[in-house]
Coordinates of C-alpha atoms in Angstrom, one line a residue:
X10 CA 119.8 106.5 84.3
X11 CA 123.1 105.6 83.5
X12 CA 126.5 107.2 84.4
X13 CA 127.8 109.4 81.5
X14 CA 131.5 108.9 82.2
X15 CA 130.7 104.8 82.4
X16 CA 129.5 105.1 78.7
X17 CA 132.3 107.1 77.4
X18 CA 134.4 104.2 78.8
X19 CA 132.4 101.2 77.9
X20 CA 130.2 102.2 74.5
X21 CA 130.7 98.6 72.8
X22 CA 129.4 97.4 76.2
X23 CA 126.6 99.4 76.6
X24 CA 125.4 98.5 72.9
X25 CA 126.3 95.1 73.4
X26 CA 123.8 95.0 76.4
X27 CA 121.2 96.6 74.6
X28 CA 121.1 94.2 71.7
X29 CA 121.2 91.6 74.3
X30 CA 117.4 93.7 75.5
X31 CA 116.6 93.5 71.6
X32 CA 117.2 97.3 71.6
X33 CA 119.2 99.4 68.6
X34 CA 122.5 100.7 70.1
X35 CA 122.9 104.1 71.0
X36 CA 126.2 105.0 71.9
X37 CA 127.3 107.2 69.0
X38 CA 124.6 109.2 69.3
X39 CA 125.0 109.6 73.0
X40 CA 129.0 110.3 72.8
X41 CA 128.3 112.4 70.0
X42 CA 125.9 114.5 71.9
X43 CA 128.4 114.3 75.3
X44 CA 130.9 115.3 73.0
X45 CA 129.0 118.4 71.8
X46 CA 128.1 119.4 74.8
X47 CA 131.3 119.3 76.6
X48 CA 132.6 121.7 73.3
X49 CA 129.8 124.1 74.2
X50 CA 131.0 124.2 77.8
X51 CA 133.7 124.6 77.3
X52 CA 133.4 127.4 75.2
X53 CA 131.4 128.9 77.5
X54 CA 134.4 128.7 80.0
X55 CA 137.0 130.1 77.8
X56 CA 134.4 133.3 77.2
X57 CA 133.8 133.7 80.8
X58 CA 137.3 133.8 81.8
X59 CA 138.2 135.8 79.0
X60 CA 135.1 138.0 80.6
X61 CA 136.6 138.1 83.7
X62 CA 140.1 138.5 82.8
X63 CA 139.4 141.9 80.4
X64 CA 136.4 143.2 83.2
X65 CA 140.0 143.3 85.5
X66 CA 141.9 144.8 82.2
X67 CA 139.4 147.4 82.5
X68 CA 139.9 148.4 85.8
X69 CA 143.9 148.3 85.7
X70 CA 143.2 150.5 82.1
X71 CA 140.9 153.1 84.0
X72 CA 144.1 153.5 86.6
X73 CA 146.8 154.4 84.2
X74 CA 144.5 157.0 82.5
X75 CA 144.5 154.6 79.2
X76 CA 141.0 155.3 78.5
X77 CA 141.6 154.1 74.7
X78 CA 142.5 150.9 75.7
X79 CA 139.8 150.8 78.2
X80 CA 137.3 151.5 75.7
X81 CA 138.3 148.8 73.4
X82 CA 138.0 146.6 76.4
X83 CA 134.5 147.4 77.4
X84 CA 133.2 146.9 74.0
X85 CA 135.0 143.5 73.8
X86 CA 133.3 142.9 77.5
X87 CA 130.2 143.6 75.8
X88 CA 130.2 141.5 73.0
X89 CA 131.2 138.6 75.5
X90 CA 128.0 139.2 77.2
X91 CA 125.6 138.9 74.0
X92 CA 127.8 135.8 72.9
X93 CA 127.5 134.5 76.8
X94 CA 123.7 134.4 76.7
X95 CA 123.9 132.3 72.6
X96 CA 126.7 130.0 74.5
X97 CA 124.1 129.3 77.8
X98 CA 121.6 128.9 75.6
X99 CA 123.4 126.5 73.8
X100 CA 124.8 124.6 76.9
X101 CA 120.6 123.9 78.0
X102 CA 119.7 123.1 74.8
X103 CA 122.3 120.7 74.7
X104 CA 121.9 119.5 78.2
X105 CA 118.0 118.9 77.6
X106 CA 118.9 116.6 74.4
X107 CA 121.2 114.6 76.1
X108 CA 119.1 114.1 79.4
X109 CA 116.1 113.0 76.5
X110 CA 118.5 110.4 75.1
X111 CA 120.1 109.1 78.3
X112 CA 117.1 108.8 79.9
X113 CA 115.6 106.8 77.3
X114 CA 118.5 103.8 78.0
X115 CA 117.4 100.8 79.9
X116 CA 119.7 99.5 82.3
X117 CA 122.3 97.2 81.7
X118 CA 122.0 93.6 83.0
X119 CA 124.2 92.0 85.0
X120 CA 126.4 89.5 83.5
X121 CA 124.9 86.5 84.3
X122 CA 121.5 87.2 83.6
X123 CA 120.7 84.6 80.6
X124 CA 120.4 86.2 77.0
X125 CA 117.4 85.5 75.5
X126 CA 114.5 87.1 73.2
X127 CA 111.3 87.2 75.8
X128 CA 109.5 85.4 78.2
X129 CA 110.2 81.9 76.4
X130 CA 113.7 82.3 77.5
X131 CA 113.7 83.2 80.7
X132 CA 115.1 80.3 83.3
X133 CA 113.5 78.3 86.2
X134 CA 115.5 77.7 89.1
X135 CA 113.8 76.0 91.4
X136 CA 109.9 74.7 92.7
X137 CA 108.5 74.7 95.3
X138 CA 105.4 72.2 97.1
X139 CA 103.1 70.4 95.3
X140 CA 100.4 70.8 92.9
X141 CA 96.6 69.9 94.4
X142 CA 96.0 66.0 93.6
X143 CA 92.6 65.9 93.9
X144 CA 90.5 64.2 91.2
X145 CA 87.6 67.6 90.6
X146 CA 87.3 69.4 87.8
X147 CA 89.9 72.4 88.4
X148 CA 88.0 75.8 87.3
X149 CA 89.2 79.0 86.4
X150 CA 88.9 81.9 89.1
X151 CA 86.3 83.3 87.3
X152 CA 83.9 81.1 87.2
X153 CA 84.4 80.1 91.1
X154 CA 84.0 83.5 91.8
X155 CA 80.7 84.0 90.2
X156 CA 79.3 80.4 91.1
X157 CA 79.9 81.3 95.0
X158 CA 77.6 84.7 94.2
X159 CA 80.7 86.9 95.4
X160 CA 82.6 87.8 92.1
X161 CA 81.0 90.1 89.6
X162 CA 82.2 91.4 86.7
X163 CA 79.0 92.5 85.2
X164 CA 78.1 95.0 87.5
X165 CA 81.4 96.4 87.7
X166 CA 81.7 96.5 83.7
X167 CA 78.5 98.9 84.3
X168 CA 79.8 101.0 86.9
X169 CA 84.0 101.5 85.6
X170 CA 83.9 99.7 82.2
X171 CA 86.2 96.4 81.4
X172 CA 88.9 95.2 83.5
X173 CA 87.4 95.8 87.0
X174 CA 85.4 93.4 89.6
X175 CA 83.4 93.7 92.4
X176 CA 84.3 91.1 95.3
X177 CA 81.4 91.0 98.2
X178 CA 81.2 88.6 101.2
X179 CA 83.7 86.5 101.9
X180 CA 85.4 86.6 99.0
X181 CA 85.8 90.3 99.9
X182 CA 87.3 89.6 103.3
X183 CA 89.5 86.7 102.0
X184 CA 91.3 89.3 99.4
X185 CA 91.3 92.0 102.4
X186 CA 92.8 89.0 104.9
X187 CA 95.6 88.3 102.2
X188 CA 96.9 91.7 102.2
X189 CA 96.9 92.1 106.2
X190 CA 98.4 88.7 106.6
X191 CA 101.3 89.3 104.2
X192 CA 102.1 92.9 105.7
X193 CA 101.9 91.3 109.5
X194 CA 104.7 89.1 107.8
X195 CA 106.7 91.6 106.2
X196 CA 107.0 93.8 109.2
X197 CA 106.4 91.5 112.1
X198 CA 109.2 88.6 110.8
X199 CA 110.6 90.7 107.6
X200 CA 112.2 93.9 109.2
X201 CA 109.6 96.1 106.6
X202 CA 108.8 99.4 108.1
X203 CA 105.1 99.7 107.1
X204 CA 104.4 102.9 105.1
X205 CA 101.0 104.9 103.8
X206 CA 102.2 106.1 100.7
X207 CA 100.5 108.8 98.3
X208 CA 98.6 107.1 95.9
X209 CA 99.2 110.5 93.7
X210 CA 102.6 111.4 92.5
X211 CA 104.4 114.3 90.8
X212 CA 106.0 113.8 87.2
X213 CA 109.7 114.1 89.4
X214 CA 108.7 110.9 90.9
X215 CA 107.2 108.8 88.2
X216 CA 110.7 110.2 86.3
X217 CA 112.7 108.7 89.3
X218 CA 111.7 105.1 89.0
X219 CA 111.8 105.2 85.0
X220 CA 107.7 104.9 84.7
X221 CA 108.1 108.7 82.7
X222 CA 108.9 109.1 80.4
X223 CA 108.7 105.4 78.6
X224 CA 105.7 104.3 79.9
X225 CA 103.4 107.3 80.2
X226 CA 101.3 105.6 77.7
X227 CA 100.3 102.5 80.8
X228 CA 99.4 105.4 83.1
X229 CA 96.4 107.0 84.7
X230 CA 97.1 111.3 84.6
X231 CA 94.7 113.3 86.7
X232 CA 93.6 116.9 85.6
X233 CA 96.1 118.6 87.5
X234 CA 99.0 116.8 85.5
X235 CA 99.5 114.1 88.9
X236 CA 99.8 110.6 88.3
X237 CA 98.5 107.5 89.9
X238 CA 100.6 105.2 90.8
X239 CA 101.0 101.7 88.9
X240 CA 102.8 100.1 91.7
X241 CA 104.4 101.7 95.6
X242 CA 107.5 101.4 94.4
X243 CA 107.1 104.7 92.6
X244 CA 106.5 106.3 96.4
X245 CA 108.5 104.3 98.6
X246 CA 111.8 104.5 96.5
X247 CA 110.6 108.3 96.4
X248 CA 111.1 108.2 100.1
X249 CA 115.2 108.9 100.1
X250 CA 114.4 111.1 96.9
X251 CA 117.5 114.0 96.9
X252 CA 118.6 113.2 100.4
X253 CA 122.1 112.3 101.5
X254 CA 121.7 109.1 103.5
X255 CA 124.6 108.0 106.5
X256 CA 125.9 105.1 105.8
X257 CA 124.8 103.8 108.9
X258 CA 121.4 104.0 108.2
X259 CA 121.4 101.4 105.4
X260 CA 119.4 99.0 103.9
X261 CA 116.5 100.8 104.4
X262 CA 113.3 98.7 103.7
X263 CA 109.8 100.1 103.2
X264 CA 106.5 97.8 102.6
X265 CA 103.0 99.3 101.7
X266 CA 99.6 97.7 101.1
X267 CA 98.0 100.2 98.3
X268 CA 95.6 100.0 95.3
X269 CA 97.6 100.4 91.7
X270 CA 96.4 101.6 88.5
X271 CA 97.1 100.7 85.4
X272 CA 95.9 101.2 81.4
X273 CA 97.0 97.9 80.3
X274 CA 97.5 99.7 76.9
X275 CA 100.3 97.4 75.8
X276 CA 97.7 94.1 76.7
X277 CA 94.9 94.5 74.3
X278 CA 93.6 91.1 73.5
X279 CA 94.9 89.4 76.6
X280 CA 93.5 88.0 79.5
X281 CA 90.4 90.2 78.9
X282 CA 88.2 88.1 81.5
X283 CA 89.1 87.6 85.4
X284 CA 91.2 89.6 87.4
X285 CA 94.7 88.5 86.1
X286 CA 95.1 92.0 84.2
X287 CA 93.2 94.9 85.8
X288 CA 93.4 98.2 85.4
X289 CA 92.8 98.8 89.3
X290 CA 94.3 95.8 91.5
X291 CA 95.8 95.5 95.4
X292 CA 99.3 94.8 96.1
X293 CA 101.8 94.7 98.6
X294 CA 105.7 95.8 97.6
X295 CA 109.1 95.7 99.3
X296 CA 111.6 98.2 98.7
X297 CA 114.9 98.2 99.9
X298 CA 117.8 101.0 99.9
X299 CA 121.0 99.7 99.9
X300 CA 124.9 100.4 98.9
X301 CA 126.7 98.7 95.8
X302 CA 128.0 96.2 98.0
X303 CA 125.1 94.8 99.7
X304 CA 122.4 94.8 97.2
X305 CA 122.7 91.6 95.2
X306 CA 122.6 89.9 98.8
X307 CA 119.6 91.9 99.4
X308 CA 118.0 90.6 95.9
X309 CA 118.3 87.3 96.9
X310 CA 117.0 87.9 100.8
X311 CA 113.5 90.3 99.3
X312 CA 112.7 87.5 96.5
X313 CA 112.7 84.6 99.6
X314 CA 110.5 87.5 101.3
X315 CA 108.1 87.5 99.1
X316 CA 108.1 83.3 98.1
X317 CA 107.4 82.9 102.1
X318 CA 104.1 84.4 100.9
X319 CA 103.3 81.3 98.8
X320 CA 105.2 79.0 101.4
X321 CA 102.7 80.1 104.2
X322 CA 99.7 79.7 101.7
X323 CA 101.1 76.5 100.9
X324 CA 100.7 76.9 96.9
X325 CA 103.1 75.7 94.7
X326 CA 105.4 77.7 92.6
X327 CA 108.4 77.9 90.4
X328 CA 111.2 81.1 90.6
X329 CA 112.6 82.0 87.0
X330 CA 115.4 84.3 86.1
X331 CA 114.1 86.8 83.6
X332 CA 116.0 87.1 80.3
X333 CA 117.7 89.9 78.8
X334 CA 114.6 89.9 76.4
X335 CA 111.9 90.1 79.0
X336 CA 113.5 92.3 82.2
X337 CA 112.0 95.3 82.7
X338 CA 113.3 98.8 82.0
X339 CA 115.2 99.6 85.0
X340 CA 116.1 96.3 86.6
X341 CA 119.8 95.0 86.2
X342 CA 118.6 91.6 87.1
X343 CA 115.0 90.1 88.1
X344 CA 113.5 86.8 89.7
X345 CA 110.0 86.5 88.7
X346 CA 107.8 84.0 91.1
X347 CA 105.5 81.8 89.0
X348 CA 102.5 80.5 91.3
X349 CA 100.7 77.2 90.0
X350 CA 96.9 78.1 88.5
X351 CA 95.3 74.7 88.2
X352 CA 92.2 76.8 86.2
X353 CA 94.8 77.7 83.5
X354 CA 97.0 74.5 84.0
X355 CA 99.7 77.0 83.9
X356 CA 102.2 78.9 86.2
X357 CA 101.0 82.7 86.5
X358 CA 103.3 85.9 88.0
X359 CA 102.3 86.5 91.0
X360 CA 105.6 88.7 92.2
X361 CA 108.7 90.0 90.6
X362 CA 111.7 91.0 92.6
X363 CA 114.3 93.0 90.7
X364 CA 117.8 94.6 91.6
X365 CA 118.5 98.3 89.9
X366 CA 121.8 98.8 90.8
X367 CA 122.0 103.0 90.9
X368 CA 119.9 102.8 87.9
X369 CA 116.6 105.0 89.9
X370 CA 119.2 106.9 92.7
X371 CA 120.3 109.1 89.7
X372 CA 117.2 110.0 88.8
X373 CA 116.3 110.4 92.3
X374 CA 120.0 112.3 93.1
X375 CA 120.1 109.9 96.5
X376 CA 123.0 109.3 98.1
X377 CA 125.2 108.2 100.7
X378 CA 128.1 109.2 102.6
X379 CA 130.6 106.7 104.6
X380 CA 132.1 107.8 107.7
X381 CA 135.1 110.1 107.4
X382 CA 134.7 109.7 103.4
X383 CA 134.4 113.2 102.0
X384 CA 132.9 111.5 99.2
X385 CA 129.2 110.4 98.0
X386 CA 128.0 107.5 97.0
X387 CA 124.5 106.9 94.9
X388 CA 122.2 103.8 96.8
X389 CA 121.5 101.0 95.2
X390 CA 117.5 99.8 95.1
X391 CA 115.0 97.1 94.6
X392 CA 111.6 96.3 94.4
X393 CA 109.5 93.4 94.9
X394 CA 106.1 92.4 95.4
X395 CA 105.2 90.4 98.1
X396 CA 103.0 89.6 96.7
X397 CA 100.2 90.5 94.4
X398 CA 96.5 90.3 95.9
X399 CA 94.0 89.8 93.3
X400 CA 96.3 87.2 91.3
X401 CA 96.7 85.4 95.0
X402 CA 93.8 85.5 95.5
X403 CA 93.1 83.4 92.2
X404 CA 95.7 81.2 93.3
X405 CA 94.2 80.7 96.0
X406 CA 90.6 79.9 95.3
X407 CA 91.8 77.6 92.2
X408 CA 94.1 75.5 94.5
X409 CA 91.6 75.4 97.6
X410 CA 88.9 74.3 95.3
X411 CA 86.8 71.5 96.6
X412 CA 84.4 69.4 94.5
X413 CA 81.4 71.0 95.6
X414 CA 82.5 74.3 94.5
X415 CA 83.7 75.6 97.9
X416 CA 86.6 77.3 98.8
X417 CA 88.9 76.1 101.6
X418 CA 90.5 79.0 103.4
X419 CA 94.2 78.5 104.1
X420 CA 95.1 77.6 107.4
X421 CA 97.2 81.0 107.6
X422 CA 94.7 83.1 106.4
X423 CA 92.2 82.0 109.4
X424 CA 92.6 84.1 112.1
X425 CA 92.0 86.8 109.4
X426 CA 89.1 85.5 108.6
X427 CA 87.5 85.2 112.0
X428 CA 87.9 81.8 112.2
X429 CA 86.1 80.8 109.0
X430 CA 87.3 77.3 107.5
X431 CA 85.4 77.1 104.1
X432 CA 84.0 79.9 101.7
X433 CA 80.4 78.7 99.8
X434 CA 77.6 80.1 98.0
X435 CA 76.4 83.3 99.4
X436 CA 72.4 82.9 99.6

């Protein structure tokens, strides 16, 4: 959420930046609202000093035996009380609209993120290794997957409906050695504290993150009005959640390994076969918790977090900046990291590592306090993945591909795999 007082300073900004997102402006209506309800209060002020000043009127009235006057008084105190209750009412209906409104505004990017409609504007900034140069066919995951035996979408169409798979065998172990070998990174080279989040969260903590209440629509809702969570960044930014942080103890940075659950209701039509859009898929995410001053440093140190993934893995990738068309609701900036799929002869995101500014800590109310400063401070946070499983997974079986239809396992991912070199057909 935004900071009231930056708007009413900075309106032509604020819409400026949101016609740069290819949003309508909204800065009358939100200093019109502000405006209103800043009359109400302080109307509600005036009437509760007047309150206070005629309750001591009374008092001073009842001494000198001026019971007229006293009279007169009481009945004005008890008007004030009737009009006090209409003027608090006023004040929360007021303060709802405007939290409705304001929460409804996307942040605002930082200044040099490129302008730009959607993903066709966004801006590469660098490669990294090589594409494979063998001289096979290159297949899509899919159909790897089901030619080894150890991929099946059928049976899991039966069981959950579309947009699941069932992994068995090695295939199974490969995707579970991905996700321990990029948290024994994280923590072990990264300075991650490992975390075992809920996998449940409460409307307050959706609402802290900006999932609720824009995206409701791409969530899973249990019967007891819970949600599940479409990525760990809901929980572990959750983590400092109304707390006052010492300085001292900053950046704070959290990595879990969790399932995440999505509808997908905004991707109707596309990529309806393979894992590259499911509504229940692995991850691993970074979080940091930082001050203003440290956190675009911190951007750039979590996004080389997560590309040492694809480093280790030895696939090839490309890191883009995301346009203001195409970055997501809360982010002030983002790097998306585009691994090569030689299947789809295309680059594929496989992590995005974005910077919120205080963006989430006011929905949070987290804060800070410097030593000897009276004064607090809302943290600054960001999330990254690092990476996604299932879609490295496909990047890794459509880059290790080997003419027979085999799957060489990285050299990293070994030891995970109890010392297995090649994946083939189950029997």
């Amino acid at each position: 959420m935004l900071d009231i007082k930056w708007i009413r300073e900075n309106d032509a900004a604020l819409d400026a930046a949101l016609k740069a997102r290819g949003a309508d402006p909204v800065a009358a209506e939100i200093l019109a609202l502000d405006e209103s309800r800043r009359a109400e209060v302080q109307k509600l002020q005036d009437m509760q000093s007047r309150r206070n000043s005629a309750s001591k009127e009374i008092g001073a009235s009842m001494a000198r035996k001026d019971t007229e006057t006293a009279d007169s008084l009481k009945a004005e105190v008890a008007q004030l009380k009737s009009a006090l209750q209409d003027a608090e009412e006023a004040v929360r209906e007021l303060d709802g609209k405007l939290e409705t409104a304001m929460a409804a505004i996307p942040n605002v990017p930082f200044d040099d993120v490129p302008v730009g409609a959607d993903e066709n504007d966004n801006v590469e900034i660098r490669q990294n290794g090589r594409r494979p140069g063998w001289n096979h066919q290159p297949l899509e995951h899919f159909d790897i997957g089901e030619a080894l035996g150890q991929m099946d979408f059928e049976t899991a169409a039966r069981i959950a409906g579309s947009r699941f798979v069932v992994l068995q065998g090695h295939l199974a172990r490969l995707e579970r050695a991905l996700g321990q070998f990029m948290l024994d990174l994280h923590t072990g080279e990264h300075g991650y504290t490992e975390v075992v989040p809920p996998l449940l969260v409460r409307s307050e903590a959706a609402y802290g993150t900006g999932q609720l209440p824009k995206f409701a629509d791409d969530l899973f809702q249990t019967t007891d009005g819970r949600w599940m969570i479409p990525t760990a960044e809901v929980p572990l930014t959750n983590l400092v959640r109304e707390q006052v942080l010492a300085h001292e103890q900053l950046p704070l940075r959290f990595t879990a390994l969790t399932p995440c659950f999505r509808l997908e209701a905004g991707s109707a039509g596309r990529d309806t076969r393979g894992m590259l859009r499911q509504h229940q898929f692995n991850k691993v995410e970074l979080v940091s918790i930082t001050d203003a001053e440290s956190a675009i440093d911190e951007h750039e140190r979590m996004t080389a977090c997560a590309e040492e993934v694809l480093k280790r893995l030895d696939l090839h990738y490309r890191v883009v900046t995301l346009c203001t068309g195409d970055i997501g609701f809360g982010a002030r900036k983002t790097y998306d990291l585009e691994v090569w799929l030689p299947g789809q002869n295309a680059y594929r995101e496989i992590s995005s590592c974005s910077v919120c500014g205080d963006f989430q800590a006011r929905r949070m109310s987290a804060r800070y306090k410097r030593a000897g400063d009276k004064s607090m401070y809302f943290v600054h946070t960001l999330n990254g993945s690092g990476v996604a499983i299932g879609r490295a997974l496909i990047a890794v079986m459509e880059n290790y591909l080997e003419e027979d239809g085999s799957v060489t396992v990285p050299e990293v991912l070994r030891p995970y795999m109890g010392g297995l070199t090649r994946i083939e057909r189950a029997d």
